[in-house]
Coordinates of C-alpha atoms in Angstrom, one line a residue:
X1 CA 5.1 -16.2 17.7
X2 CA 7.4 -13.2 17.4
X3 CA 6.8 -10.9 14.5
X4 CA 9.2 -12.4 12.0
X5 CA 7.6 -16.0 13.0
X6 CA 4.1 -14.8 12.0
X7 CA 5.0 -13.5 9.0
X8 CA 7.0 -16.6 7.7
X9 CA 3.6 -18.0 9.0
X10 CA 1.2 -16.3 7.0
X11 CA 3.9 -16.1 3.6
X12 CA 4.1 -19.8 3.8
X13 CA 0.8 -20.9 4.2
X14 CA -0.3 -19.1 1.3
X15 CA 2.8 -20.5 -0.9
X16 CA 1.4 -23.9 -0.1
X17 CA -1.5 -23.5 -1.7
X18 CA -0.4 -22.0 -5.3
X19 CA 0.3 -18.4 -4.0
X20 CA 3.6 -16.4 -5.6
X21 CA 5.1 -13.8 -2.8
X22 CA 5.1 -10.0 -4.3
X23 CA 7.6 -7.5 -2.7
X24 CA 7.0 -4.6 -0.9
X25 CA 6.4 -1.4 -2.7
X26 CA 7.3 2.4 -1.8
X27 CA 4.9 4.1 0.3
X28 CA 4.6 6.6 -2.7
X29 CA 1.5 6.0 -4.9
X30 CA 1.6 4.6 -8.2
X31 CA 0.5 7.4 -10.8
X32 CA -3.4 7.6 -11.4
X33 CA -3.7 6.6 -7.7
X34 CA -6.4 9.1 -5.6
X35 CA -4.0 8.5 -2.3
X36 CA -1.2 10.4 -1.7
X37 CA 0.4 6.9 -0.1
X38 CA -0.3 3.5 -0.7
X39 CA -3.0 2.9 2.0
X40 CA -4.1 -0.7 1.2
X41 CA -2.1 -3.7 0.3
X42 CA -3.6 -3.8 -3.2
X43 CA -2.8 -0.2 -4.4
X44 CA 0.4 -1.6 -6.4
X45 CA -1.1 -4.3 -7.7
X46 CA -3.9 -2.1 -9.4
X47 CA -3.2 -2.4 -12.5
X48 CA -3.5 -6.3 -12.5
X49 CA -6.4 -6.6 -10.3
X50 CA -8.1 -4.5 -13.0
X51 CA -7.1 -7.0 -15.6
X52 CA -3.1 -7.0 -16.9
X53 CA -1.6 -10.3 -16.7
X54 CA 0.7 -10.3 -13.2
X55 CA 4.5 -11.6 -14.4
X56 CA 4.1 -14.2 -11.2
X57 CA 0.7 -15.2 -11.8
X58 CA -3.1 -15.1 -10.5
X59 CA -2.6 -16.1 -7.0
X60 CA 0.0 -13.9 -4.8
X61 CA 1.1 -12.7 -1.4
X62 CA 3.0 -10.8 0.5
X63 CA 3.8 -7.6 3.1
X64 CA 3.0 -3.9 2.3
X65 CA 4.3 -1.2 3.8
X66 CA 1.0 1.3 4.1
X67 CA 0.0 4.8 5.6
X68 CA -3.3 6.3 6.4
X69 CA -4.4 9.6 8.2
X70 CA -8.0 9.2 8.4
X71 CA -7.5 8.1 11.9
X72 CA -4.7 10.3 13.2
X73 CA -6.5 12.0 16.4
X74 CA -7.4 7.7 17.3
X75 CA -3.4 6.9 17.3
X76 CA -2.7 6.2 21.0
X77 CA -5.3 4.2 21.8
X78 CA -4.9 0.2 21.5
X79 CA -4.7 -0.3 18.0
X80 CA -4.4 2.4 15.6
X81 CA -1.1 3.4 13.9
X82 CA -0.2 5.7 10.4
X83 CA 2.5 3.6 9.5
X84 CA 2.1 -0.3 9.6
X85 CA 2.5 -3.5 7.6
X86 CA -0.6 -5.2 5.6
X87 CA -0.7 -8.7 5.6
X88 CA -2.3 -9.4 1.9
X89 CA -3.5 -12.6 -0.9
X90 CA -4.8 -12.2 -3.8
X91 CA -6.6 -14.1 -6.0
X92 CA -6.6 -12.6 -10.2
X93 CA -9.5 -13.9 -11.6
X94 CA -8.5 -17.5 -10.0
X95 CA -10.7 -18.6 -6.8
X96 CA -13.7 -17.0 -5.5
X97 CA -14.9 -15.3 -2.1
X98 CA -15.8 -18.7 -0.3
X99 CA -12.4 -19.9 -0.6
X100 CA -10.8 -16.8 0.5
X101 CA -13.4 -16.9 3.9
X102 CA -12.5 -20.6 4.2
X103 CA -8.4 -19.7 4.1
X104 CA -8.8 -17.4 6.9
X105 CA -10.2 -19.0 9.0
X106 CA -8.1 -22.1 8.8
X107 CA -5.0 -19.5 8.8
X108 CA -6.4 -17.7 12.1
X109 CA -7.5 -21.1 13.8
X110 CA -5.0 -23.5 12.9
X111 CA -1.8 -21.4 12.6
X112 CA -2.3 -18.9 15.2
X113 CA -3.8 -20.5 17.3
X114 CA -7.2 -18.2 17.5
X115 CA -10.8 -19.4 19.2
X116 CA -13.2 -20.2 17.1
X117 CA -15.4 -18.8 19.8
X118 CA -13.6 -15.6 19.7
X119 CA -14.3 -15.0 16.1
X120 CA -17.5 -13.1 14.7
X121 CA -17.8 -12.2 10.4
X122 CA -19.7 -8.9 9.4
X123 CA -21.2 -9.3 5.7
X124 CA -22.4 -6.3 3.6
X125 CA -26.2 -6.6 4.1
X126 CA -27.1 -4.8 0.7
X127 CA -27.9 -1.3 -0.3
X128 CA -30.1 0.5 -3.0
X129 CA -27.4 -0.7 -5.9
X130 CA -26.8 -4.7 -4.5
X131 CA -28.4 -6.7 -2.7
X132 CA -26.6 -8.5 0.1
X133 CA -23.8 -10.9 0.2
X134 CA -25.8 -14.3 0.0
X135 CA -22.8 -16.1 -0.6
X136 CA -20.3 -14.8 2.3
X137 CA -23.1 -15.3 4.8
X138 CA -23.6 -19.0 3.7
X139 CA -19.6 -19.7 3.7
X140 CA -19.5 -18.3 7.5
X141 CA -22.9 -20.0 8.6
X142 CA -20.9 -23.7 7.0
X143 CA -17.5 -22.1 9.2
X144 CA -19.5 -21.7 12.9
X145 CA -19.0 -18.4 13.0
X146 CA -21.9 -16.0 13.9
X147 CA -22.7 -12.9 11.2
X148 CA -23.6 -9.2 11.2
X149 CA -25.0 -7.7 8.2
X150 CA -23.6 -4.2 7.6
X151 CA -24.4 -1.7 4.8
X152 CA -22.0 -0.3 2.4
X153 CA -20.0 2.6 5.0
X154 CA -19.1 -1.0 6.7
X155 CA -19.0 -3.7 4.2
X156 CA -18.0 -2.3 0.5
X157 CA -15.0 -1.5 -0.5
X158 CA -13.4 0.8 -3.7
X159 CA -10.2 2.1 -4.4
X160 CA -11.6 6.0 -5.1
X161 CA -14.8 7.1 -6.4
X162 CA -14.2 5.3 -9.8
X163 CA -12.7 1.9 -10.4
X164 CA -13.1 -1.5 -9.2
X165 CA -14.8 -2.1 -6.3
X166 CA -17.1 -4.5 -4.1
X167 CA -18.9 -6.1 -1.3
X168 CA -16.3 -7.5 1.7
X169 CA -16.3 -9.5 4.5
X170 CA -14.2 -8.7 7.7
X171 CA -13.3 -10.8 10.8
X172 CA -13.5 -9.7 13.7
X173 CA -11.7 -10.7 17.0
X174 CA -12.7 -10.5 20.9
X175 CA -10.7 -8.5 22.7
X176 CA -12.3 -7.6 25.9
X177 CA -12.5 -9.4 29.1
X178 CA -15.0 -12.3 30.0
X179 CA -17.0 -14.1 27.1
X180 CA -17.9 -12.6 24.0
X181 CA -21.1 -10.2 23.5
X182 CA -22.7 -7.9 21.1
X183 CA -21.5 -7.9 17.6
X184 CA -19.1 -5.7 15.6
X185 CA -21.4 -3.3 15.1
X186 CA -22.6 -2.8 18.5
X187 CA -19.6 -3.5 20.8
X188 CA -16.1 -1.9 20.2
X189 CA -14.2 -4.4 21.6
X190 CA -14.9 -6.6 18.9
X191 CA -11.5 -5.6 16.7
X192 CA -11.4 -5.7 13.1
X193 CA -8.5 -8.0 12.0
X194 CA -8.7 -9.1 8.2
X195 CA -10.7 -7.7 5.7
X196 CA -11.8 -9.7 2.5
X197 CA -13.1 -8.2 -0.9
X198 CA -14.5 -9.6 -3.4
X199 CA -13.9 -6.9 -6.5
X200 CA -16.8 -7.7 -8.4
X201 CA -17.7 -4.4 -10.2
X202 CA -16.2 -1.7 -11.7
X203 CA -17.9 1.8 -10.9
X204 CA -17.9 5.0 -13.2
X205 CA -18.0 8.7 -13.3
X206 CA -22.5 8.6 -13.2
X207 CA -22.0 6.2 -10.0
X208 CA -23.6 3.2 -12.0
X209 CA -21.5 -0.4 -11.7
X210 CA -20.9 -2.4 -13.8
X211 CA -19.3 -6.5 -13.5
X212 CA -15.8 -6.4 -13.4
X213 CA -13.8 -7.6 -16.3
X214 CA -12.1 -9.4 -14.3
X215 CA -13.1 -10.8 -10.9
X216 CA -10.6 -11.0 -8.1
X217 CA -10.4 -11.4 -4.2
X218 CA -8.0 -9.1 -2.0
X219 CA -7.5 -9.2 1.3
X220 CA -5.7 -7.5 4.3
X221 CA -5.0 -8.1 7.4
X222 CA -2.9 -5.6 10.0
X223 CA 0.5 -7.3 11.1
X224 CA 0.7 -5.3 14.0
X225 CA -3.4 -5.8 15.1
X226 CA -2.5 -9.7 14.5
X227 CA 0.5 -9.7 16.7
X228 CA -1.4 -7.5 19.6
X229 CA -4.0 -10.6 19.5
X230 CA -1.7 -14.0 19.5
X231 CA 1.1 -12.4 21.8
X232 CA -2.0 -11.9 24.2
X233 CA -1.2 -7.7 24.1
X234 CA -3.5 -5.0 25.5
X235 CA -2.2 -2.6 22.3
X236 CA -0.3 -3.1 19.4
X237 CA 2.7 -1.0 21.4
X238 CA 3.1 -3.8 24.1
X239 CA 3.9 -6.7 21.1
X240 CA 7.5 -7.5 20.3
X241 CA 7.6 -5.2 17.3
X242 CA 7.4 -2.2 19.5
X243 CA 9.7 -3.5 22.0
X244 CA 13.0 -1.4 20.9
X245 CA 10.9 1.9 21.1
X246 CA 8.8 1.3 24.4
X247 CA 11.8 0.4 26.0
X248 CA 13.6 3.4 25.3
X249 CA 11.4 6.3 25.0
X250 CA 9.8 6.6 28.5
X251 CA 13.2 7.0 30.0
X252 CA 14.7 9.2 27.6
X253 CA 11.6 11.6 27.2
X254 CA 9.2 11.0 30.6
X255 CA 6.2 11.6 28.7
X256 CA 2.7 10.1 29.5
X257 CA 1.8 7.2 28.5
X258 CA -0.2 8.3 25.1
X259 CA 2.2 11.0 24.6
X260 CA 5.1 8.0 24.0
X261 CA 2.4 6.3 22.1
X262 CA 1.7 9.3 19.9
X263 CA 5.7 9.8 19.6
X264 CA 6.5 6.2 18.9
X265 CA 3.7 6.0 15.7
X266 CA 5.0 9.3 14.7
X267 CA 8.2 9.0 14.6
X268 CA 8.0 5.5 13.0
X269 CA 5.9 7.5 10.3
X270 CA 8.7 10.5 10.1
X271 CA 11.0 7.8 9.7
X272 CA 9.7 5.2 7.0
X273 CA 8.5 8.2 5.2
X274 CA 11.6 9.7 4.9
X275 CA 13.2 6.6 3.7
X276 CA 11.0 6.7 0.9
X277 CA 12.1 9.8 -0.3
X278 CA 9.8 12.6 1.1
X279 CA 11.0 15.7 2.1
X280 CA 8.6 18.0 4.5
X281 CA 7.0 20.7 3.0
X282 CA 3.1 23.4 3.3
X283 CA 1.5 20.8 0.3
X284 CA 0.9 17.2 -0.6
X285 CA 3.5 14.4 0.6
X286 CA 5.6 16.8 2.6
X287 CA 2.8 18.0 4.4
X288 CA 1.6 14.8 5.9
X289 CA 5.4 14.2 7.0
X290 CA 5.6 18.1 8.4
X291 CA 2.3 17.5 10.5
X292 CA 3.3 14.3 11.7
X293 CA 6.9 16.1 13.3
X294 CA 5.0 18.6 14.6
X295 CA 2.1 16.3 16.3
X296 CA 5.2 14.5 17.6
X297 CA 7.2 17.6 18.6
X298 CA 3.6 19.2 20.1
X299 CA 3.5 15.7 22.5
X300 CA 6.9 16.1 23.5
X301 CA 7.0 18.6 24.9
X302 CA 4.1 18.5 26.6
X303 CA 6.9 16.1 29.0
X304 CA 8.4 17.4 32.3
X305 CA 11.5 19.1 30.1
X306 CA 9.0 20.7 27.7
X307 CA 10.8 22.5 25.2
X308 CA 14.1 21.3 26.2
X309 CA 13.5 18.1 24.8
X310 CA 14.4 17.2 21.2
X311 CA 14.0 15.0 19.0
X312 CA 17.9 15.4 18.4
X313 CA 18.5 12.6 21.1
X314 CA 16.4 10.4 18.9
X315 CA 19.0 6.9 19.0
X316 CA 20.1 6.1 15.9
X317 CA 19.5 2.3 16.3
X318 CA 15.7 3.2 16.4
X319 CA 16.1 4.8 13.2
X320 CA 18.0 1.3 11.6
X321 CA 15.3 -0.9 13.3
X322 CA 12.5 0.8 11.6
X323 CA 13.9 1.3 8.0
X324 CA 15.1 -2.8 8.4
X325 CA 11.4 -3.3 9.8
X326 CA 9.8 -1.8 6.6
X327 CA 12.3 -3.2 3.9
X328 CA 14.4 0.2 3.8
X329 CA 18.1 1.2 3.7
X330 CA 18.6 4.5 5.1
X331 CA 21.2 6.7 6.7
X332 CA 20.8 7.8 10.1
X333 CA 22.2 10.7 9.8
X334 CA 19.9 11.7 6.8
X335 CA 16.7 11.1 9.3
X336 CA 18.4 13.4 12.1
X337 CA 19.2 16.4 9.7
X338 CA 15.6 16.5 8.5
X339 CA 14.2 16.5 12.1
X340 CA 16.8 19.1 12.8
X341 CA 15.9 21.1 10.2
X342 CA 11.7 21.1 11.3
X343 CA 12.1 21.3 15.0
X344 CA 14.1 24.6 14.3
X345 CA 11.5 25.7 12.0
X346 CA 8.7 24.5 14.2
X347 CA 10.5 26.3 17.3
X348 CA 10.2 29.5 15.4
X349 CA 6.6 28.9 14.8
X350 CA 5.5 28.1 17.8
X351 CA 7.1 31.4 19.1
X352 CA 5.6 33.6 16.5
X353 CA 2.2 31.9 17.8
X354 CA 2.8 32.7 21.5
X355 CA 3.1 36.6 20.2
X356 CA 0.3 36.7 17.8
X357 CA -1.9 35.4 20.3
X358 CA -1.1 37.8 23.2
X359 CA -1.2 40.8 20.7
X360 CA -4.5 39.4 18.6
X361 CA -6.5 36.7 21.4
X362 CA -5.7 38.4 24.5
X363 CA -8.9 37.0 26.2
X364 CA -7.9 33.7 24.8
X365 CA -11.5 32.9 23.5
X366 CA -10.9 32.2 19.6
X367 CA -14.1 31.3 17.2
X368 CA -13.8 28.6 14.3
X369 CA -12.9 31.6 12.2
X370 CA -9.9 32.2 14.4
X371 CA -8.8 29.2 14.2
X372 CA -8.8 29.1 10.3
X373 CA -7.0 32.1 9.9
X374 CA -4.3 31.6 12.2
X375 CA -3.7 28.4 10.3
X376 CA -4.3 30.0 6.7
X377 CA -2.5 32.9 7.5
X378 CA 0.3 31.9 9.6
X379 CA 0.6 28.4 9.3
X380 CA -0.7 27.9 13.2
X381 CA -2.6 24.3 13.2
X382 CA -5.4 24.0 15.7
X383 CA -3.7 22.1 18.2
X384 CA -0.7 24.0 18.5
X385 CA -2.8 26.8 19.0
X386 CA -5.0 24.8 21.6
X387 CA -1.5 23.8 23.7
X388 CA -0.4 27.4 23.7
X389 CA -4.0 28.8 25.0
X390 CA -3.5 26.1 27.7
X391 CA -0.1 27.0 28.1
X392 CA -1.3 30.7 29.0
X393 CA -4.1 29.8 30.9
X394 CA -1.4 27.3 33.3
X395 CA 0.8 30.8 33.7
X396 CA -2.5 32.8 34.5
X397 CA -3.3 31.2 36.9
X398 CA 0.1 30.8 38.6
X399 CA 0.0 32.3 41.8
X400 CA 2.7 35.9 41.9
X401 CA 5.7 35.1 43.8
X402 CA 6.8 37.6 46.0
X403 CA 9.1 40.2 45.5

């Protein structure tokens, strides 16, 4: 299935059985949220999963449009990304964790066309508050599918240090070469795919929980991880979605191969971001956007033109094909001006950094202290300030041409 196919896929099989589709929402928090951007599928439906009636009902679905950071220095390998597309259901107080186990696996066999065999569950195994998951364990022992028992860094999910919150239940599929072995928690290429919560409890200020007023199931499953597995992909940037950018970047930028990965995710980011209406900027929202340009720009021209390449010769149609990915309408020519506008700025920084660290490092040997003031200072982040200690260590070392 291409991309559009698996979503119709997943949409529709949760229609058939009672579930209401919910649009996409802005990247951009609801107020009250702890994230900057909406990370999960579920952050705009907070306010219903903690109790308000939802206009469409108990039982709905959909695609969300999410961004998370906490893994920026893993995007590049196989299967992270900032910006991607959660695959969600959710049940309001309706049916209970068993059913949602039972769903997914029916969904991931049966319309995707997954191995059972390939398959392994990981079930929160209890901690000084709650004791394990009895009942996900049982529901995946009835399914064939073998279980690890994780503790709460693993297995329990909250939205923040207050709120609702509760054990989950993730699927995990094989990805290496050769039959299955180890487990989740043992063997990285085990990949995590969907991720199933039961919200139980709600937890408060002391750290004591409490039931939940109201019960509910949410789950989430990566569109781009999902693809990587049934189009029989090595990454997430060999599926069909990334097509359009892997097909043009190598050739226009001759980066390495984790550079254009780093510069495709980026970029992607930059743009969506953008398209929700964030401008960059030294704090909050516009910070995240202003360090993803400038990871981008830092990987660029790290590429045989170096700092002759610009993000200027972005095409246009990448932009459209992103914003139409995600559910946008934006102007291209919006996009370009604001990567204009912090390449020039980042240009000037990056030559401020080369002088302040010939006149202030000029043994090149900087201490964790260094590093924080050149960032608090002068606004140098640590890797740009790594890439231009390389940089001067590369010229040190050229040989002196004769005169």
């Amino acid at each position: 299935m291409n991309t559009d196919e698996t979503i119709s896929t997943f949409v529709t099989f949760f229609r058939d059985r009672g579930h209401q589709p919910v649009e996409s929402s802005s990247l951009l928090s609801p107020p009250g949220d702890p994230v900057l951007f909406t990370s999960a599928g579920m952050h705009p439906l907070t306010p219903y999963l903690a109790g308000r009636p939802h206009p469409l009902g108990r039982r709905l679905t959909g695609v969300q449009r999410c961004l998370r950071t906490t893994d920026l220095d893993e995007v590049g390998d196989d299967s992270h990304l900032t910006v991607f597309q959660m695959l969600g259901s959710w049940s309001l107080d309706d049916y209970g964790g068993p059913q949602s186990l039972r769903w997914g696996v029916e969904l991931l066999c049966d319309g995707f066309g997954l191995q059972r065999e390939l398959l392994y569950a990981t079930v929160f195994g209890g901690d000084e508050q709650v004791g394990p998951d009895i009942l996900a364990q049982q529901t995946w022992s009835e399914l064939g599918l073998p279980v690890e028992l994780l503790g709460p860094e693993d297995n329990w999910w909250s939205n923040g240090p207050t709120g609702p919150c509760g054990p989950d239940s993730e699927i995990h599929v094989w990805t290496g070469d050769g039959p299955p072995s180890g487990s989740p928690g043992t063997d990285s290429r085990w990949l995590e795919l969907w991720n199933h919560v039961t919200m139980r409890y709600e937890r408060h200020p002391d750290g004591s929980l409490t039931p939940a007023r109201q019960p509910s199931v949410d789950t989430g499953m990566g569109l781009e991880r999902l693809l990587m597995v049934t189009q029989h992909a090595h990454s997430v940037y060999e599926t069909d979605l990334f097509k359009p950018w892997l097909s043009v970047l190598p050739s226009l930028w001759r980066t390495e191969p984790r550079s254009t990965r780093i510069l495709a995710d980026h970029l992607r980011s930059a743009i969506v971001v953008i398209g929700d209406g964030v401008r960059p900027s030294n704090t909050g929202r516009g910070y995240v956007l202003r360090r993803l340009l400038r990871r981008a720009l830092t990987e660029l021209w790290r590429g045989e033109g170096g700092t002759s390449l610009s993000l200027s010769d972005l095409p246009p149609d990448l932009v459209q094909y992103t914003a139409a990915r995600f559910g946008q309408v934006i102007e291209s020519s919006l996009v370009s001006d604001v990567l204009a506008a912090e390449e020039r700025k980042f240009r000037e920084l990056v030559s401020r950094g080369r002088s302040l660290l010939r006149r202030l490092y000029p043994s090149g040997r900087l201490s964790d202290e260094d590093y924080e003031y050149l960032r608090d200072t002068h606004g140098l982040p640590r890797e740009l300030i790594t890439e231009l200690l390389d940089e001067s260590a590369e010229l040190t070392q050229q040989p002196n041409q004769p005169g």
